[in-house]
GROMACS .gro file of C-alpha atoms in nm:
model
  338
    1MET     CA    1  -0.016  -0.004  -0.002
    2THR     CA    2   0.123   0.334  -0.080
    3ILE     CA    3  -0.015   0.664   0.102
    4ASN     CA    4  -0.166   0.883  -0.129
    5PRO     CA    5  -0.206   1.248  -0.064
    6GLN     CA    6  -0.499   1.417  -0.225
    7ILE     CA    7  -0.712   1.744  -0.236
    8LEU     CA    8  -1.062   1.729  -0.234
    9LEU     CA    9  -1.345   1.965  -0.323
   10ASP     CA   10  -1.496   1.998   0.060
   11ASN     CA   11  -1.796   2.259  -0.027
   12ARG     CA   12  -1.914   2.483  -0.317
   13PRO     CA   13  -1.817   2.864  -0.378
   14THR     CA   14  -2.084   3.123  -0.339
   15GLY     CA   15  -1.929   3.377  -0.560
   16GLU     CA   16  -1.565   3.383  -0.545
   17ALA     CA   17  -1.364   3.064  -0.502
   18VAL     CA   18  -1.180   3.080  -0.193
   19ALA     CA   19  -0.918   2.803  -0.063
   20SER     CA   20  -1.154   2.664   0.219
   21ASN     CA   21  -1.370   2.511  -0.072
   22PHE     CA   22  -1.101   2.259  -0.060
   23LYS     CA   23  -0.950   1.995   0.189
   24LEU     CA   24  -0.628   1.802   0.184
   25ALA     CA   25  -0.656   1.448   0.271
   26SER     CA   26  -0.500   1.108   0.221
   27SER     CA   27  -0.559   0.750   0.148
   28GLU     CA   28  -0.391   0.443   0.032
   29THR     CA   29  -0.383   0.332  -0.312
   30PRO     CA   30  -0.561  -0.014  -0.357
   31ALA     CA   31  -0.368  -0.323  -0.491
   32LEU     CA   32  -0.370  -0.347  -0.872
   33GLN     CA   33  -0.644  -0.571  -1.027
   34ASP     CA   34  -0.567  -0.700  -1.414
   35GLY     CA   35  -0.531  -0.425  -1.641
   36GLU     CA   36  -0.479  -0.162  -1.411
   37VAL     CA   37  -0.181   0.038  -1.363
   38LEU     CA   38  -0.058   0.259  -1.099
   39VAL     CA   39   0.101   0.640  -1.189
   40ARG     CA   40   0.294   0.872  -0.968
   41HIS     CA   41   0.228   1.206  -1.088
   42HIS     CA   42   0.490   1.471  -1.175
   43PHE     CA   43   0.282   1.733  -1.259
   44LEU     CA   44  -0.080   1.850  -1.224
   45SER     CA   45  -0.276   2.074  -1.442
   46LEU     CA   46  -0.478   2.384  -1.314
   47ASP     CA   47  -0.722   2.523  -1.594
   48PRO     CA   48  -0.993   2.789  -1.589
   49TYR     CA   49  -1.258   2.518  -1.661
   50MET     CA   50  -1.228   2.356  -1.350
   51ARG     CA   51  -1.376   2.633  -1.164
   52GLY     CA   52  -1.715   2.593  -1.362
   53ARG     CA   53  -1.700   2.237  -1.249
   54MET     CA   54  -1.695   2.358  -0.869
   55ASN     CA   55  -2.045   2.499  -0.918
   56ASP     CA   56  -2.353   2.266  -0.896
   57SER     CA   57  -2.499   2.377  -1.220
   58LYS     CA   58  -2.614   2.267  -1.583
   59SER     CA   59  -2.294   2.271  -1.796
   60TYR     CA   60  -2.132   2.093  -2.056
   61THR     CA   61  -1.972   1.846  -1.804
   62ALA     CA   62  -2.087   1.714  -1.483
   63PRO     CA   63  -2.044   1.885  -1.156
   64GLN     CA   64  -1.723   1.784  -0.945
   65PRO     CA   65  -1.894   1.552  -0.670
   66LEU     CA   66  -1.813   1.685  -0.359
   67GLY     CA   67  -1.575   1.480  -0.119
   68GLN     CA   68  -1.370   1.362  -0.404
   69VAL     CA   69  -1.084   1.383  -0.560
   70MET     CA   70  -1.051   1.755  -0.789
   71GLY     CA   71  -1.036   1.650  -1.163
   72GLY     CA   72  -0.774   1.742  -1.356
   73GLY     CA   73  -0.490   1.668  -1.617
   74THR     CA   74  -0.156   1.503  -1.461
   75VAL     CA   75   0.180   1.389  -1.638
   76GLY     CA   76   0.393   1.124  -1.451
   77GLU     CA   77   0.525   0.777  -1.464
   78VAL     CA   78   0.412   0.426  -1.445
   79VAL     CA   79   0.569   0.252  -1.124
   80GLU     CA   80   0.344  -0.043  -1.139
   81SER     CA   81   0.159  -0.222  -1.425
   82ARG     CA   82  -0.085  -0.512  -1.466
   83SER     CA   83  -0.136  -0.420  -1.789
   84PRO     CA   84   0.039  -0.558  -2.108
   85LYS     CA   85   0.002  -0.197  -2.266
   86PHE     CA   86   0.251  -0.032  -1.998
   87GLN     CA   87   0.515  -0.090  -1.795
   88ALA     CA   88   0.700   0.076  -1.530
   89GLY     CA   89   0.927   0.372  -1.623
   90ASP     CA   90   0.661   0.470  -1.908
   91GLN     CA   91   0.604   0.840  -1.900
   92VAL     CA   92   0.234   0.903  -1.947
   93VAL     CA   93  -0.052   1.142  -1.951
   94GLY     CA   94  -0.395   1.100  -1.840
   95MET     CA   95  -0.658   1.280  -1.601
   96GLY     CA   96  -0.535   1.159  -1.286
   97GLY     CA   97  -0.670   1.450  -1.077
   98TRP     CA   98  -0.534   1.655  -0.754
   99GLN     CA   99  -0.353   1.386  -0.606
  100GLN     CA  100   0.009   1.204  -0.576
  101TYR     CA  101  -0.080   0.875  -0.738
  102SER     CA  102  -0.390   0.734  -0.929
  103VAL     CA  103  -0.485   0.388  -1.065
  104VAL     CA  104  -0.569   0.373  -1.398
  105LYS     CA  105  -0.766   0.122  -1.607
  106ALA     CA  106  -0.559   0.062  -1.907
  107ASP     CA  107  -0.800  -0.039  -2.153
  108GLU     CA  108  -1.045   0.279  -2.098
  109PRO     CA  109  -1.036   0.470  -2.399
  110GLY     CA  110  -0.830   0.801  -2.362
  111ALA     CA  111  -0.747   0.734  -1.996
  112LEU     CA  112  -0.371   0.681  -2.043
  113ARG     CA  113  -0.144   0.791  -2.299
  114LYS     CA  114   0.230   0.697  -2.371
  115VAL     CA  115   0.451   1.034  -2.457
  116ASP     CA  116   0.778   1.098  -2.579
  117THR     CA  117   0.999   1.304  -2.399
  118THR     CA  118   1.292   1.280  -2.621
  119HIS     CA  119   1.246   1.653  -2.785
  120VAL     CA  120   0.914   1.769  -2.559
  121PRO     CA  121   0.960   1.790  -2.187
  122LEU     CA  122   0.691   1.596  -1.996
  123SER     CA  123   0.536   1.928  -1.834
  124TYR     CA  124   0.469   2.073  -2.212
  125TYR     CA  125   0.224   1.759  -2.250
  126LEU     CA  126  -0.024   1.943  -2.009
  127GLY     CA  127   0.007   2.290  -2.184
  128ALA     CA  128   0.147   2.342  -2.556
  129VAL     CA  129   0.133   1.967  -2.660
  130GLY     CA  130  -0.187   1.886  -2.453
  131MET     CA  131  -0.527   1.983  -2.408
  132PRO     CA  132  -0.457   2.396  -2.386
  133GLY     CA  133  -0.291   2.339  -2.753
  134VAL     CA  134  -0.510   2.114  -2.899
  135THR     CA  135  -0.801   2.376  -2.767
  136ALA     CA  136  -0.594   2.650  -2.966
  137TRP     CA  137  -0.569   2.426  -3.281
  138TYR     CA  138  -0.920   2.356  -3.313
  139GLY     CA  139  -1.060   2.711  -3.248
  140LEU     CA  140  -0.824   2.822  -3.517
  141SER     CA  141  -0.843   2.584  -3.753
  142LYS     CA  142  -1.173   2.437  -3.754
  143VAL     CA  143  -1.402   2.719  -3.631
  144ILE     CA  144  -1.209   3.032  -3.784
  145ALA     CA  145  -1.047   2.864  -4.063
  146PRO     CA  146  -0.821   3.172  -4.129
  147LYS     CA  147  -0.665   3.239  -4.476
  148ALA     CA  148  -0.312   3.406  -4.478
  149GLY     CA  149  -0.293   3.756  -4.446
  150GLU     CA  150  -0.622   3.760  -4.235
  151THR     CA  151  -0.580   3.941  -3.863
  152MET     CA  152  -0.645   3.714  -3.565
  153VAL     CA  153  -0.703   3.820  -3.213
  154VAL     CA  154  -0.697   3.616  -2.910
  155SER     CA  155  -0.749   3.701  -2.516
  156ALA     CA  156  -0.553   3.556  -2.237
  157ALA     CA  157  -0.264   3.547  -2.501
  158THR     CA  158   0.031   3.453  -2.299
  159GLY     CA  159  -0.157   3.135  -2.146
  160ALA     CA  160  -0.144   2.816  -2.246
  161VAL     CA  161  -0.398   2.835  -2.490
  162GLY     CA  162  -0.337   3.176  -2.625
  163SER     CA  163   0.078   3.112  -2.677
  164ALA     CA  164  -0.018   2.839  -2.918
  165PHE     CA  165  -0.282   3.005  -3.077
  166GLY     CA  166  -0.040   3.280  -3.177
  167ALA     CA  167   0.256   3.031  -3.301
  168LEU     CA  168  -0.032   2.845  -3.488
  169ALA     CA  169  -0.170   3.146  -3.627
  170LYS     CA  170   0.169   3.274  -3.743
  171ALA     CA  171   0.246   2.942  -3.892
  172ARG     CA  172  -0.068   3.004  -4.143
  173GLY     CA  173   0.068   3.339  -4.240
  174CYS     CA  174  -0.165   3.551  -4.029
  175ARG     CA  175  -0.116   3.865  -3.841
  176ALA     CA  176  -0.146   3.756  -3.477
  177VAL     CA  177  -0.258   4.019  -3.189
  178GLY     CA  178  -0.269   3.931  -2.826
  179ILE     CA  179  -0.469   4.086  -2.574
  180ALA     CA  180  -0.300   4.031  -2.219
  181GLY     CA  181  -0.276   4.182  -1.881
  182GLY     CA  182   0.047   4.387  -1.772
  183PRO     CA  183   0.347   4.512  -1.963
  184GLU     CA  184   0.561   4.207  -1.889
  185LYS     CA  185   0.306   3.956  -2.048
  186CYS     CA  186   0.282   4.190  -2.343
  187LYS     CA  187   0.660   4.224  -2.428
  188TYR     CA  188   0.683   3.837  -2.376
  189ALA     CA  189   0.378   3.781  -2.625
  190VAL     CA  190   0.584   3.985  -2.885
  191GLU     CA  191   0.944   3.901  -2.818
  192GLU     CA  192   0.941   3.539  -2.756
  193LEU     CA  193   0.595   3.419  -2.864
  194GLY     CA  194   0.615   3.627  -3.203
  195PHE     CA  195   0.283   3.805  -3.177
  196ASP     CA  196   0.271   4.106  -3.416
  197ALA     CA  197   0.150   4.311  -3.138
  198CYS     CA  198  -0.008   4.275  -2.780
  199ILE     CA  199  -0.257   4.513  -2.607
  200ASP     CA  200  -0.246   4.526  -2.235
  201TYR     CA  201  -0.632   4.548  -2.133
  202LYS     CA  202  -0.536   4.670  -1.768
  203LEU     CA  203  -0.425   5.046  -1.937
  204HIS     CA  204  -0.813   5.047  -2.038
  205GLN     CA  205  -1.126   5.119  -1.816
  206ASP     CA  206  -1.370   5.041  -2.089
  207ALA     CA  207  -1.459   4.894  -2.417
  208ALA     CA  208  -1.465   5.187  -2.604
  209SER     CA  209  -1.080   5.270  -2.506
  210LEU     CA  210  -0.989   4.910  -2.539
  211SER     CA  211  -1.130   4.936  -2.915
  212ASN     CA  212  -0.911   5.216  -2.992
  213ALA     CA  213  -0.589   5.030  -2.906
  214LEU     CA  214  -0.714   4.732  -3.104
  215LYS     CA  215  -0.806   4.980  -3.399
  216GLU     CA  216  -0.439   5.078  -3.405
  217ALA     CA  217  -0.288   4.736  -3.344
  218CYS     CA  218  -0.526   4.569  -3.612
  219PRO     CA  219  -0.566   4.852  -3.897
  220ASP     CA  220  -0.744   4.624  -4.129
  221GLY     CA  221  -0.985   4.493  -3.878
  222ILE     CA  222  -1.015   4.182  -3.733
  223ASP     CA  223  -1.124   3.866  -3.927
  224GLY     CA  224  -1.063   3.594  -3.666
  225TYR     CA  225  -1.115   3.641  -3.273
  226PHE     CA  226  -1.066   3.340  -2.997
  227GLU     CA  227  -1.226   3.417  -2.684
  228ASN     CA  228  -1.098   3.320  -2.343
  229VAL     CA  229  -1.240   3.610  -2.128
  230GLY     CA  230  -1.548   3.760  -2.241
  231GLY     CA  231  -1.719   4.073  -2.084
  232MET     CA  232  -1.536   4.416  -2.175
  233VAL     CA  233  -1.298   4.251  -2.383
  234LEU     CA  234  -1.558   4.071  -2.605
  235ASP     CA  235  -1.739   4.449  -2.637
  236ALA     CA  236  -1.409   4.574  -2.768
  237VAL     CA  237  -1.319   4.337  -3.016
  238LEU     CA  238  -1.682   4.317  -3.154
  239LEU     CA  239  -1.673   4.691  -3.254
  240ARG     CA  240  -1.327   4.612  -3.449
  241MET     CA  241  -1.468   4.310  -3.613
  242ASN     CA  242  -1.466   4.263  -4.022
  243ALA     CA  243  -1.773   4.118  -4.208
  244PHE     CA  244  -1.804   3.754  -4.216
  245GLY     CA  245  -1.568   3.756  -3.903
  246ARG     CA  246  -1.549   3.416  -3.715
  247ILE     CA  247  -1.543   3.416  -3.331
  248ALA     CA  248  -1.424   3.096  -3.148
  249VAL     CA  249  -1.575   3.094  -2.807
  250CYS     CA  250  -1.368   2.883  -2.567
  251GLY     CA  251  -1.362   3.060  -2.214
  252MET     CA  252  -1.556   3.324  -2.038
  253ILE     CA  253  -1.345   3.342  -1.721
  254ALA     CA  254  -1.491   3.697  -1.636
  255GLY     CA  255  -1.794   3.539  -1.558
  256TYR     CA  256  -1.649   3.268  -1.367
  257ASP     CA  257  -1.774   3.373  -1.023
  258GLY     CA  258  -2.139   3.373  -1.147
  259GLN     CA  259  -2.196   3.733  -1.245
  260PRO     CA  260  -2.393   3.800  -1.536
  261LEU     CA  261  -2.165   3.907  -1.844
  262PRO     CA  262  -2.415   4.122  -2.059
  263LEU     CA  263  -2.340   4.206  -2.433
  264THR     CA  264  -2.316   4.565  -2.527
  265TYR     CA  265  -2.327   4.552  -2.903
  266PRO     CA  266  -2.502   4.228  -2.990
  267ALA     CA  267  -2.651   4.385  -3.297
  268LEU     CA  268  -2.279   4.398  -3.452
  269ILE     CA  269  -2.329   3.996  -3.484
  270LEU     CA  270  -2.583   4.076  -3.752
  271THR     CA  271  -2.436   4.378  -3.939
  272ASN     CA  272  -2.120   4.204  -3.966
  273ARG     CA  273  -2.265   3.853  -4.017
  274LEU     CA  274  -2.026   3.714  -3.786
  275LYS     CA  275  -2.015   3.310  -3.695
  276VAL     CA  276  -1.992   3.278  -3.335
  277GLN     CA  277  -1.929   2.921  -3.199
  278GLY     CA  278  -1.859   2.796  -2.877
  279PHE     CA  279  -1.680   2.446  -2.852
  280ILE     CA  280  -1.539   2.187  -2.611
  281VAL     CA  281  -1.206   2.021  -2.727
  282SER     CA  282  -1.300   1.674  -2.546
  283GLU     CA  283  -1.585   1.631  -2.804
  284HIS     CA  284  -1.354   1.617  -3.104
  285MET     CA  285  -1.094   1.383  -3.030
  286GLU     CA  286  -1.041   1.267  -3.407
  287ILE     CA  287  -0.867   1.581  -3.454
  288TRP     CA  288  -0.630   1.526  -3.141
  289PRO     CA  289  -0.372   1.325  -3.344
  290GLU     CA  290  -0.312   1.581  -3.604
  291ALA     CA  291  -0.321   1.882  -3.373
  292LEU     CA  292  -0.056   1.727  -3.148
  293LYS     CA  293   0.172   1.667  -3.426
  294GLU     CA  294   0.160   2.018  -3.534
  295LEU     CA  295   0.211   2.149  -3.190
  296GLY     CA  296   0.496   1.931  -3.117
  297THR     CA  297   0.658   2.029  -3.435
  298LEU     CA  298   0.635   2.398  -3.291
  299VAL     CA  299   0.770   2.328  -3.002
  300ALA     CA  300   1.064   2.097  -3.128
  301THR     CA  301   1.166   2.339  -3.378
  302GLY     CA  302   1.157   2.663  -3.126
  303LYS     CA  303   0.864   2.817  -3.323
  304LEU     CA  304   0.646   2.800  -2.992
  305HIS     CA  305   0.832   2.906  -2.680
  306PRO     CA  306   0.584   2.808  -2.402
  307ARG     CA  307   0.635   2.925  -2.048
  308GLU     CA  308   0.549   2.767  -1.748
  309SER     CA  309   0.397   2.910  -1.373
  310VAL     CA  310   0.520   2.604  -1.139
  311ALA     CA  311   0.362   2.592  -0.779
  312GLN     CA  312   0.538   2.333  -0.542
  313GLY     CA  313   0.382   2.060  -0.374
  314LEU     CA  314   0.013   1.910  -0.386
  315GLU     CA  315  -0.077   2.144  -0.089
  316SER     CA  316   0.019   2.476  -0.308
  317ALA     CA  317  -0.271   2.337  -0.561
  318PRO     CA  318  -0.570   2.555  -0.441
  319GLU     CA  319  -0.409   2.913  -0.403
  320ALA     CA  320  -0.203   2.837  -0.721
  321PHE     CA  321  -0.543   2.762  -0.877
  322LEU     CA  322  -0.729   3.073  -0.728
  323GLY     CA  323  -0.413   3.323  -0.854
  324LEU     CA  324  -0.475   3.157  -1.206
  325LEU     CA  325  -0.840   3.267  -1.202
  326LYS     CA  326  -0.713   3.612  -1.102
  327GLY     CA  327  -0.428   3.616  -1.399
  328LYS     CA  328  -0.136   3.576  -1.179
  329ASN     CA  329   0.021   3.294  -1.355
  330PHE     CA  330   0.237   3.361  -1.639
  331GLY     CA  331   0.161   3.091  -1.895
  332LYS     CA  332   0.078   2.751  -1.815
  333GLN     CA  333  -0.020   2.696  -1.452
  334LEU     CA  334   0.120   2.356  -1.317
  335VAL     CA  335   0.177   2.194  -0.974
  336LYS     CA  336   0.517   2.008  -0.919
  337LEU     CA  337   0.434   1.705  -0.742
  338VAL     CA  338   0.780   1.521  -0.759
   0.00000   0.00000   0.00000
């Protein structure tokens, strides 16, 4: 038996999520049955979608059950196997949750995947070459469907999804413009991620001011927009969208605490004949191999320089997660467990 530290969802937030919504616990890992593997997690992924699952409300995925381990992506190493598909020492990515170890049924589709760390660091499989990267790929390639020379904009530009979106847009011959919070993030977006411009939304008090900054950064208007934020940012972008523009809606982090996010200019959707489509990347597993191949190549060839914020130790996960929701992270937010 192995002692397994875990973080559970203890109670649901009322409004803003707080550290006391979580509880540190531990259990013993059960003995493996035939077809199962024991994985020791090296890194845990923290992602904005987890905030929505903390609520007991209708959504595209079931609410996180109370008293159970918080769900989430993990990468790690197989330490014991009773499956012919995996052996001890294999590096794997899965959905092990907020805990040090997980027991996984190897035959369950999509439960566990071996990864090659020769050219791509293990942690990147939770970010640029993982679910966030594939999210950017799907929104750009399948929803926005860009043409060379068009202008693409993404909010939360220096996060795991936004940084991948910028590299993918540049690879397709587009002008890439980011929206991020603070001068350091904007500098990183331009100098390291290769964005053509990046706007610091913190310098703008309202949509009109932010929209004027977008006009300067996007002199030919906006053809494609990848939405992670909502609220004032979406209002500002709508004012600059070109006719027949496409908007991929992936996140609305401005509304994750439950407050309404009214849209100030909905008539622009009609006026400019805009396509606005929400999507959930886990519903499109058929595109993952193609997306991961391109993302892995971009990282291996130095065309995508992901940045990571790494919290140390499982007990740091709640505060790191709350910081992520406030934009305190820089790049992909991870928790190092080993």
